[in-house]
Amino acid sequence: MNVELPLVLVVALVGYFGIKLMRPPTWLIVVLLLGGFLLADTFLAPAIESGTRTGVDVVNGTTK
């Protein structure tokens, strides 16, 4: 029996439990950055970019 687990899910779980259980060490920050690069290749990339741009616009007060 084979179980397949996407690398993005593994990186997300390591990041979540790492932040939850300890203050973030350097290696955890690198893992989370790697997770961001992995998400950029998924179907979620346009939604993440749109949400980030909207959040920046709200903070800057440039929303219409």
PDB file of N, CA and C in Angstrom:
ATOM      1  N   MET A   1       0.846  -1.182   0.000  1.00  0.00           N
ATOM      2  CA  MET A   1       0.000   0.000   0.000  1.00  0.00           C
ATOM      3  C   MET A   1       0.885   1.236   0.000  1.00  0.00           C
ATOM      4  N   ASN A   2       0.669   2.107  -0.952  1.00  0.00           N
ATOM      5  CA  ASN A   2       1.439   3.346  -1.064  1.00  0.00           C
ATOM      6  C   ASN A   2       0.591   4.521  -0.611  1.00  0.00           C
ATOM      7  N   VAL A   3       1.217   5.407   0.115  1.00  0.00           N
ATOM      8  CA  VAL A   3       0.561   6.631   0.543  1.00  0.00           C
ATOM      9  C   VAL A   3       1.336   7.791  -0.055  1.00  0.00           C
ATOM     10  N   GLU A   4       0.645   8.651  -0.782  1.00  0.00           N
ATOM     11  CA  GLU A   4       1.294   9.815  -1.368  1.00  0.00           C
ATOM     12  C   GLU A   4       0.916  11.056  -0.577  1.00  0.00           C
ATOM     13  N   LEU A   5       1.912  11.842  -0.267  1.00  0.00           N
ATOM     14  CA  LEU A   5       1.713  13.064   0.494  1.00  0.00           C
ATOM     15  C   LEU A   5       2.434  14.187  -0.226  1.00  0.00           C
ATOM     16  N   PRO A   6       1.711  15.217  -0.654  1.00  0.00           N
ATOM     17  CA  PRO A   6       2.374  16.305  -1.379  1.00  0.00           C
ATOM     18  C   PRO A   6       3.421  17.010  -0.512  1.00  0.00           C
ATOM     19  N   LEU A   7       4.492  17.422  -1.154  1.00  0.00           N
ATOM     20  CA  LEU A   7       5.570  18.111  -0.439  1.00  0.00           C
ATOM     21  C   LEU A   7       5.080  19.410   0.180  1.00  0.00           C
ATOM     22  N   VAL A   8       4.156  20.075  -0.473  1.00  0.00           N
ATOM     23  CA  VAL A   8       3.617  21.330   0.062  1.00  0.00           C
ATOM     24  C   VAL A   8       2.931  21.071   1.407  1.00  0.00           C
ATOM     25  N   LEU A   9       2.205  19.968   1.513  1.00  0.00           N
ATOM     26  CA  LEU A   9       1.524  19.630   2.763  1.00  0.00           C
ATOM     27  C   LEU A   9       2.525  19.331   3.874  1.00  0.00           C
ATOM     28  N   VAL A  10       3.578  18.614   3.543  1.00  0.00           N
ATOM     29  CA  VAL A  10       4.613  18.303   4.542  1.00  0.00           C
ATOM     30  C   VAL A  10       5.266  19.587   5.045  1.00  0.00           C
ATOM     31  N   VAL A  11       5.603  20.489   4.130  1.00  0.00           N
ATOM     32  CA  VAL A  11       6.236  21.754   4.517  1.00  0.00           C
ATOM     33  C   VAL A  11       5.281  22.582   5.365  1.00  0.00           C
ATOM     34  N   ALA A  12       4.003  22.599   5.005  1.00  0.00           N
ATOM     35  CA  ALA A  12       3.018  23.355   5.787  1.00  0.00           C
ATOM     36  C   ALA A  12       2.868  22.782   7.191  1.00  0.00           C
ATOM     37  N   LEU A  13       2.836  21.475   7.325  1.00  0.00           N
ATOM     38  CA  LEU A  13       2.714  20.860   8.653  1.00  0.00           C
ATOM     39  C   LEU A  13       3.945  21.128   9.514  1.00  0.00           C
ATOM     40  N   VAL A  14       5.124  21.039   8.919  1.00  0.00           N
ATOM     41  CA  VAL A  14       6.358  21.341   9.666  1.00  0.00           C
ATOM     42  C   VAL A  14       6.335  22.797  10.133  1.00  0.00           C
ATOM     43  N   GLY A  15       5.927  23.688   9.262  1.00  0.00           N
ATOM     44  CA  GLY A  15       5.860  25.101   9.629  1.00  0.00           C
ATOM     45  C   GLY A  15       4.852  25.376  10.721  1.00  0.00           C
ATOM     46  N   TYR A  16       3.665  24.786  10.594  1.00  0.00           N
ATOM     47  CA  TYR A  16       2.613  25.025  11.585  1.00  0.00           C
ATOM     48  C   TYR A  16       3.027  24.529  12.967  1.00  0.00           C
ATOM     49  N   PHE A  17       3.475  23.274  13.034  1.00  0.00           N
ATOM     50  CA  PHE A  17       3.846  22.743  14.340  1.00  0.00           C
ATOM     51  C   PHE A  17       5.127  23.367  14.874  1.00  0.00           C
ATOM     52  N   GLY A  18       6.016  23.779  13.989  1.00  0.00           N
ATOM     53  CA  GLY A  18       7.240  24.444  14.432  1.00  0.00           C
ATOM     54  C   GLY A  18       6.952  25.771  15.098  1.00  0.00           C
ATOM     55  N   ILE A  19       6.047  26.543  14.511  1.00  0.00           N
ATOM     56  CA  ILE A  19       5.692  27.832  15.105  1.00  0.00           C
ATOM     57  C   ILE A  19       4.859  27.632  16.366  1.00  0.00           C
ATOM     58  N   LYS A  20       3.991  26.632  16.345  1.00  0.00           N
ATOM     59  CA  LYS A  20       3.105  26.387  17.478  1.00  0.00           C
ATOM     60  C   LYS A  20       3.877  25.909  18.714  1.00  0.00           C
ATOM     61  N   LEU A  21       4.907  25.095  18.508  1.00  0.00           N
ATOM     62  CA  LEU A  21       5.585  24.452  19.629  1.00  0.00           C
ATOM     63  C   LEU A  21       6.852  25.166  20.105  1.00  0.00           C
ATOM     64  N   MET A  22       7.445  26.018  19.266  1.00  0.00           N
ATOM     65  CA  MET A  22       8.685  26.689  19.670  1.00  0.00           C
ATOM     66  C   MET A  22       8.795  28.029  18.964  1.00  0.00           C
ATOM     67  N   ARG A  23       9.646  28.867  19.467  1.00  0.00           N
ATOM     68  CA  ARG A  23       9.863  30.103  18.727  1.00  0.00           C
ATOM     69  C   ARG A  23      10.650  29.754  17.471  1.00  0.00           C
ATOM     70  N   PRO A  24      10.372  30.427  16.389  1.00  0.00           N
ATOM     71  CA  PRO A  24      10.916  29.998  15.100  1.00  0.00           C
ATOM     72  C   PRO A  24      12.435  30.126  14.992  1.00  0.00           C
ATOM     73  N   PRO A  25      13.124  29.000  14.848  1.00  0.00           N
ATOM     74  CA  PRO A  25      14.564  29.059  14.580  1.00  0.00           C
ATOM     75  C   PRO A  25      14.817  29.336  13.095  1.00  0.00           C
ATOM     76  N   THR A  26      16.050  29.553  12.741  1.00  0.00           N
ATOM     77  CA  THR A  26      16.397  29.903  11.365  1.00  0.00           C
ATOM     78  C   THR A  26      15.992  28.814  10.382  1.00  0.00           C
ATOM     79  N   TRP A  27      16.189  27.539  10.756  1.00  0.00           N
ATOM     80  CA  TRP A  27      15.865  26.463   9.829  1.00  0.00           C
ATOM     81  C   TRP A  27      14.377  26.436   9.510  1.00  0.00           C
ATOM     82  N   LEU A  28      13.541  26.795  10.477  1.00  0.00           N
ATOM     83  CA  LEU A  28      12.102  26.799  10.242  1.00  0.00           C
ATOM     84  C   LEU A  28      11.710  27.924   9.295  1.00  0.00           C
ATOM     85  N   ILE A  29      12.352  29.052   9.414  1.00  0.00           N
ATOM     86  CA  ILE A  29      12.081  30.166   8.513  1.00  0.00           C
ATOM     87  C   ILE A  29      12.454  29.776   7.082  1.00  0.00           C
ATOM     88  N   VAL A  30      13.566  29.069   6.916  1.00  0.00           N
ATOM     89  CA  VAL A  30      13.971  28.601   5.589  1.00  0.00           C
ATOM     90  C   VAL A  30      12.949  27.610   5.030  1.00  0.00           C
ATOM     91  N   VAL A  31      12.440  26.718   5.871  1.00  0.00           N
ATOM     92  CA  VAL A  31      11.429  25.750   5.433  1.00  0.00           C
ATOM     93  C   VAL A  31      10.158  26.465   4.997  1.00  0.00           C
ATOM     94  N   LEU A  32       9.741  27.477   5.730  1.00  0.00           N
ATOM     95  CA  LEU A  32       8.536  28.210   5.359  1.00  0.00           C
ATOM     96  C   LEU A  32       8.728  28.993   4.062  1.00  0.00           C
ATOM     97  N   LEU A  33       9.911  29.541   3.850  1.00  0.00           N
ATOM     98  CA  LEU A  33      10.193  30.199   2.571  1.00  0.00           C
ATOM     99  C   LEU A  33      10.143  29.200   1.420  1.00  0.00           C
ATOM    100  N   LEU A  34      10.667  28.006   1.651  1.00  0.00           N
ATOM    101  CA  LEU A  34      10.580  26.958   0.645  1.00  0.00           C
ATOM    102  C   LEU A  34       9.123  26.630   0.347  1.00  0.00           C
ATOM    103  N   GLY A  35       8.295  26.602   1.369  1.00  0.00           N
ATOM    104  CA  GLY A  35       6.865  26.358   1.167  1.00  0.00           C
ATOM    105  C   GLY A  35       6.219  27.424   0.311  1.00  0.00           C
ATOM    106  N   GLY A  36       6.637  28.657   0.466  1.00  0.00           N
ATOM    107  CA  GLY A  36       6.109  29.730  -0.367  1.00  0.00           C
ATOM    108  C   GLY A  36       6.472  29.541  -1.828  1.00  0.00           C
ATOM    109  N   PHE A  37       7.705  29.112  -2.070  1.00  0.00           N
ATOM    110  CA  PHE A  37       8.113  28.852  -3.446  1.00  0.00           C
ATOM    111  C   PHE A  37       7.360  27.665  -4.032  1.00  0.00           C
ATOM    112  N   LEU A  38       7.089  26.649  -3.214  1.00  0.00           N
ATOM    113  CA  LEU A  38       6.336  25.502  -3.704  1.00  0.00           C
ATOM    114  C   LEU A  38       4.890  25.888  -4.021  1.00  0.00           C
ATOM    115  N   LEU A  39       4.288  26.751  -3.218  1.00  0.00           N
ATOM    116  CA  LEU A  39       2.926  27.189  -3.483  1.00  0.00           C
ATOM    117  C   LEU A  39       2.834  28.035  -4.744  1.00  0.00           C
ATOM    118  N   ALA A  40       3.908  28.682  -5.118  1.00  0.00           N
ATOM    119  CA  ALA A  40       3.893  29.514  -6.316  1.00  0.00           C
ATOM    120  C   ALA A  40       3.691  28.692  -7.586  1.00  0.00           C
ATOM    121  N   ASP A  41       3.948  27.392  -7.509  1.00  0.00           N
ATOM    122  CA  ASP A  41       3.772  26.520  -8.669  1.00  0.00           C
ATOM    123  C   ASP A  41       2.430  25.797  -8.668  1.00  0.00           C
ATOM    124  N   THR A  42       1.547  26.115  -7.753  1.00  0.00           N
ATOM    125  CA  THR A  42       0.259  25.434  -7.680  1.00  0.00           C
ATOM    126  C   THR A  42      -0.843  26.321  -8.248  1.00  0.00           C
ATOM    127  N   PHE A  43      -2.046  25.781  -8.272  1.00  0.00           N
ATOM    128  CA  PHE A  43      -3.200  26.542  -8.757  1.00  0.00           C
ATOM    129  C   PHE A  43      -3.587  27.658  -7.791  1.00  0.00           C
ATOM    130  N   LEU A  44      -3.027  27.670  -6.597  1.00  0.00           N
ATOM    131  CA  LEU A  44      -3.348  28.690  -5.594  1.00  0.00           C
ATOM    132  C   LEU A  44      -2.576  29.995  -5.803  1.00  0.00           C
ATOM    133  N   ALA A  45      -1.589  29.995  -6.677  1.00  0.00           N
ATOM    134  CA  ALA A  45      -0.729  31.173  -6.864  1.00  0.00           C
ATOM    135  C   ALA A  45      -1.503  32.442  -7.215  1.00  0.00           C
ATOM    136  N   PRO A  46      -2.453  32.410  -8.172  1.00  0.00           N
ATOM    137  CA  PRO A  46      -3.190  33.647  -8.472  1.00  0.00           C
ATOM    138  C   PRO A  46      -4.003  34.166  -7.280  1.00  0.00           C
ATOM    139  N   ALA A  47      -4.585  33.269  -6.514  1.00  0.00           N
ATOM    140  CA  ALA A  47      -5.363  33.692  -5.355  1.00  0.00           C
ATOM    141  C   ALA A  47      -4.468  34.293  -4.273  1.00  0.00           C
ATOM    142  N   ILE A  48      -3.296  33.720  -4.078  1.00  0.00           N
ATOM    143  CA  ILE A  48      -2.357  34.251  -3.089  1.00  0.00           C
ATOM    144  C   ILE A  48      -1.874  35.632  -3.508  1.00  0.00           C
ATOM    145  N   GLU A  49      -1.552  35.782  -4.795  1.00  0.00           N
ATOM    146  CA  GLU A  49      -1.087  37.090  -5.280  1.00  0.00           C
ATOM    147  C   GLU A  49      -2.183  38.146  -5.149  1.00  0.00           C
ATOM    148  N   SER A  50      -3.401  37.790  -5.506  1.00  0.00           N
ATOM    149  CA  SER A  50      -4.515  38.729  -5.409  1.00  0.00           C
ATOM    150  C   SER A  50      -4.775  39.132  -3.955  1.00  0.00           C
ATOM    151  N   GLY A  51      -4.753  38.152  -3.057  1.00  0.00           N
ATOM    152  CA  GLY A  51      -4.968  38.449  -1.642  1.00  0.00           C
ATOM    153  C   GLY A  51      -3.870  39.311  -1.054  1.00  0.00           C
ATOM    154  N   THR A  52      -2.644  39.049  -1.472  1.00  0.00           N
ATOM    155  CA  THR A  52      -1.517  39.850  -0.994  1.00  0.00           C
ATOM    156  C   THR A  52      -1.623  41.284  -1.483  1.00  0.00           C
ATOM    157  N   ARG A  53      -1.950  41.455  -2.757  1.00  0.00           N
ATOM    158  CA  ARG A  53      -2.093  42.808  -3.308  1.00  0.00           C
ATOM    159  C   ARG A  53      -3.232  43.562  -2.619  1.00  0.00           C
ATOM    160  N   THR A  54      -4.340  42.885  -2.375  1.00  0.00           N
ATOM    161  CA  THR A  54      -5.463  43.524  -1.691  1.00  0.00           C
ATOM    162  C   THR A  54      -5.076  43.929  -0.275  1.00  0.00           C
ATOM    163  N   GLY A  55      -4.363  43.056   0.424  1.00  0.00           N
ATOM    164  CA  GLY A  55      -3.922  43.371   1.778  1.00  0.00           C
ATOM    165  C   GLY A  55      -2.981  44.561   1.825  1.00  0.00           C
ATOM    166  N   VAL A  56      -2.055  44.620   0.869  1.00  0.00           N
ATOM    167  CA  VAL A  56      -1.127  45.753   0.802  1.00  0.00           C
ATOM    168  C   VAL A  56      -1.881  47.036   0.503  1.00  0.00           C
ATOM    169  N   ASP A  57      -2.846  46.956  -0.411  1.00  0.00           N
ATOM    170  CA  ASP A  57      -3.646  48.152  -0.743  1.00  0.00           C
ATOM    171  C   ASP A  57      -4.446  48.636   0.463  1.00  0.00           C
ATOM    172  N   VAL A  58      -4.979  47.721   1.244  1.00  0.00           N
ATOM    173  CA  VAL A  58      -5.739  48.117   2.442  1.00  0.00           C
ATOM    174  C   VAL A  58      -4.828  48.796   3.448  1.00  0.00           C
ATOM    175  N   VAL A  59      -3.645  48.231   3.651  1.00  0.00           N
ATOM    176  CA  VAL A  59      -2.693  48.819   4.609  1.00  0.00           C
ATOM    177  C   VAL A  59      -2.239  50.189   4.151  1.00  0.00           C
ATOM    178  N   ASN A  60      -2.014  50.327   2.838  1.00  0.00           N
ATOM    179  CA  ASN A  60      -1.554  51.617   2.306  1.00  0.00           C
ATOM    180  C   ASN A  60      -2.697  52.623   2.144  1.00  0.00           C
ATOM    181  N   GLY A  61      -3.917  52.161   2.228  1.00  0.00           N
ATOM    182  CA  GLY A  61      -5.060  53.064   2.074  1.00  0.00           C
ATOM    183  C   GLY A  61      -5.324  53.447   0.625  1.00  0.00           C
ATOM    184  N   THR A  62      -4.937  52.574  -0.318  1.00  0.00           N
ATOM    185  CA  THR A  62      -5.109  52.896  -1.729  1.00  0.00           C
ATOM    186  C   THR A  62      -6.246  52.114  -2.373  1.00  0.00           C
ATOM    187  N   THR A  63      -7.133  51.543  -1.571  1.00  0.00           N
ATOM    188  CA  THR A  63      -8.254  50.794  -2.145  1.00  0.00           C
ATOM    189  C   THR A  63      -9.278  51.776  -2.691  1.00  0.00           C
ATOM    190  N   LYS A  64     -10.013  51.343  -3.695  1.00  0.00           N
ATOM    191  CA  LYS A  64     -10.994  52.228  -4.335  1.00  0.00           C
ATOM    192  C   LYS A  64     -12.369  51.982  -3.787  1.00  0.00           C
TER     193      LYS A  64
END
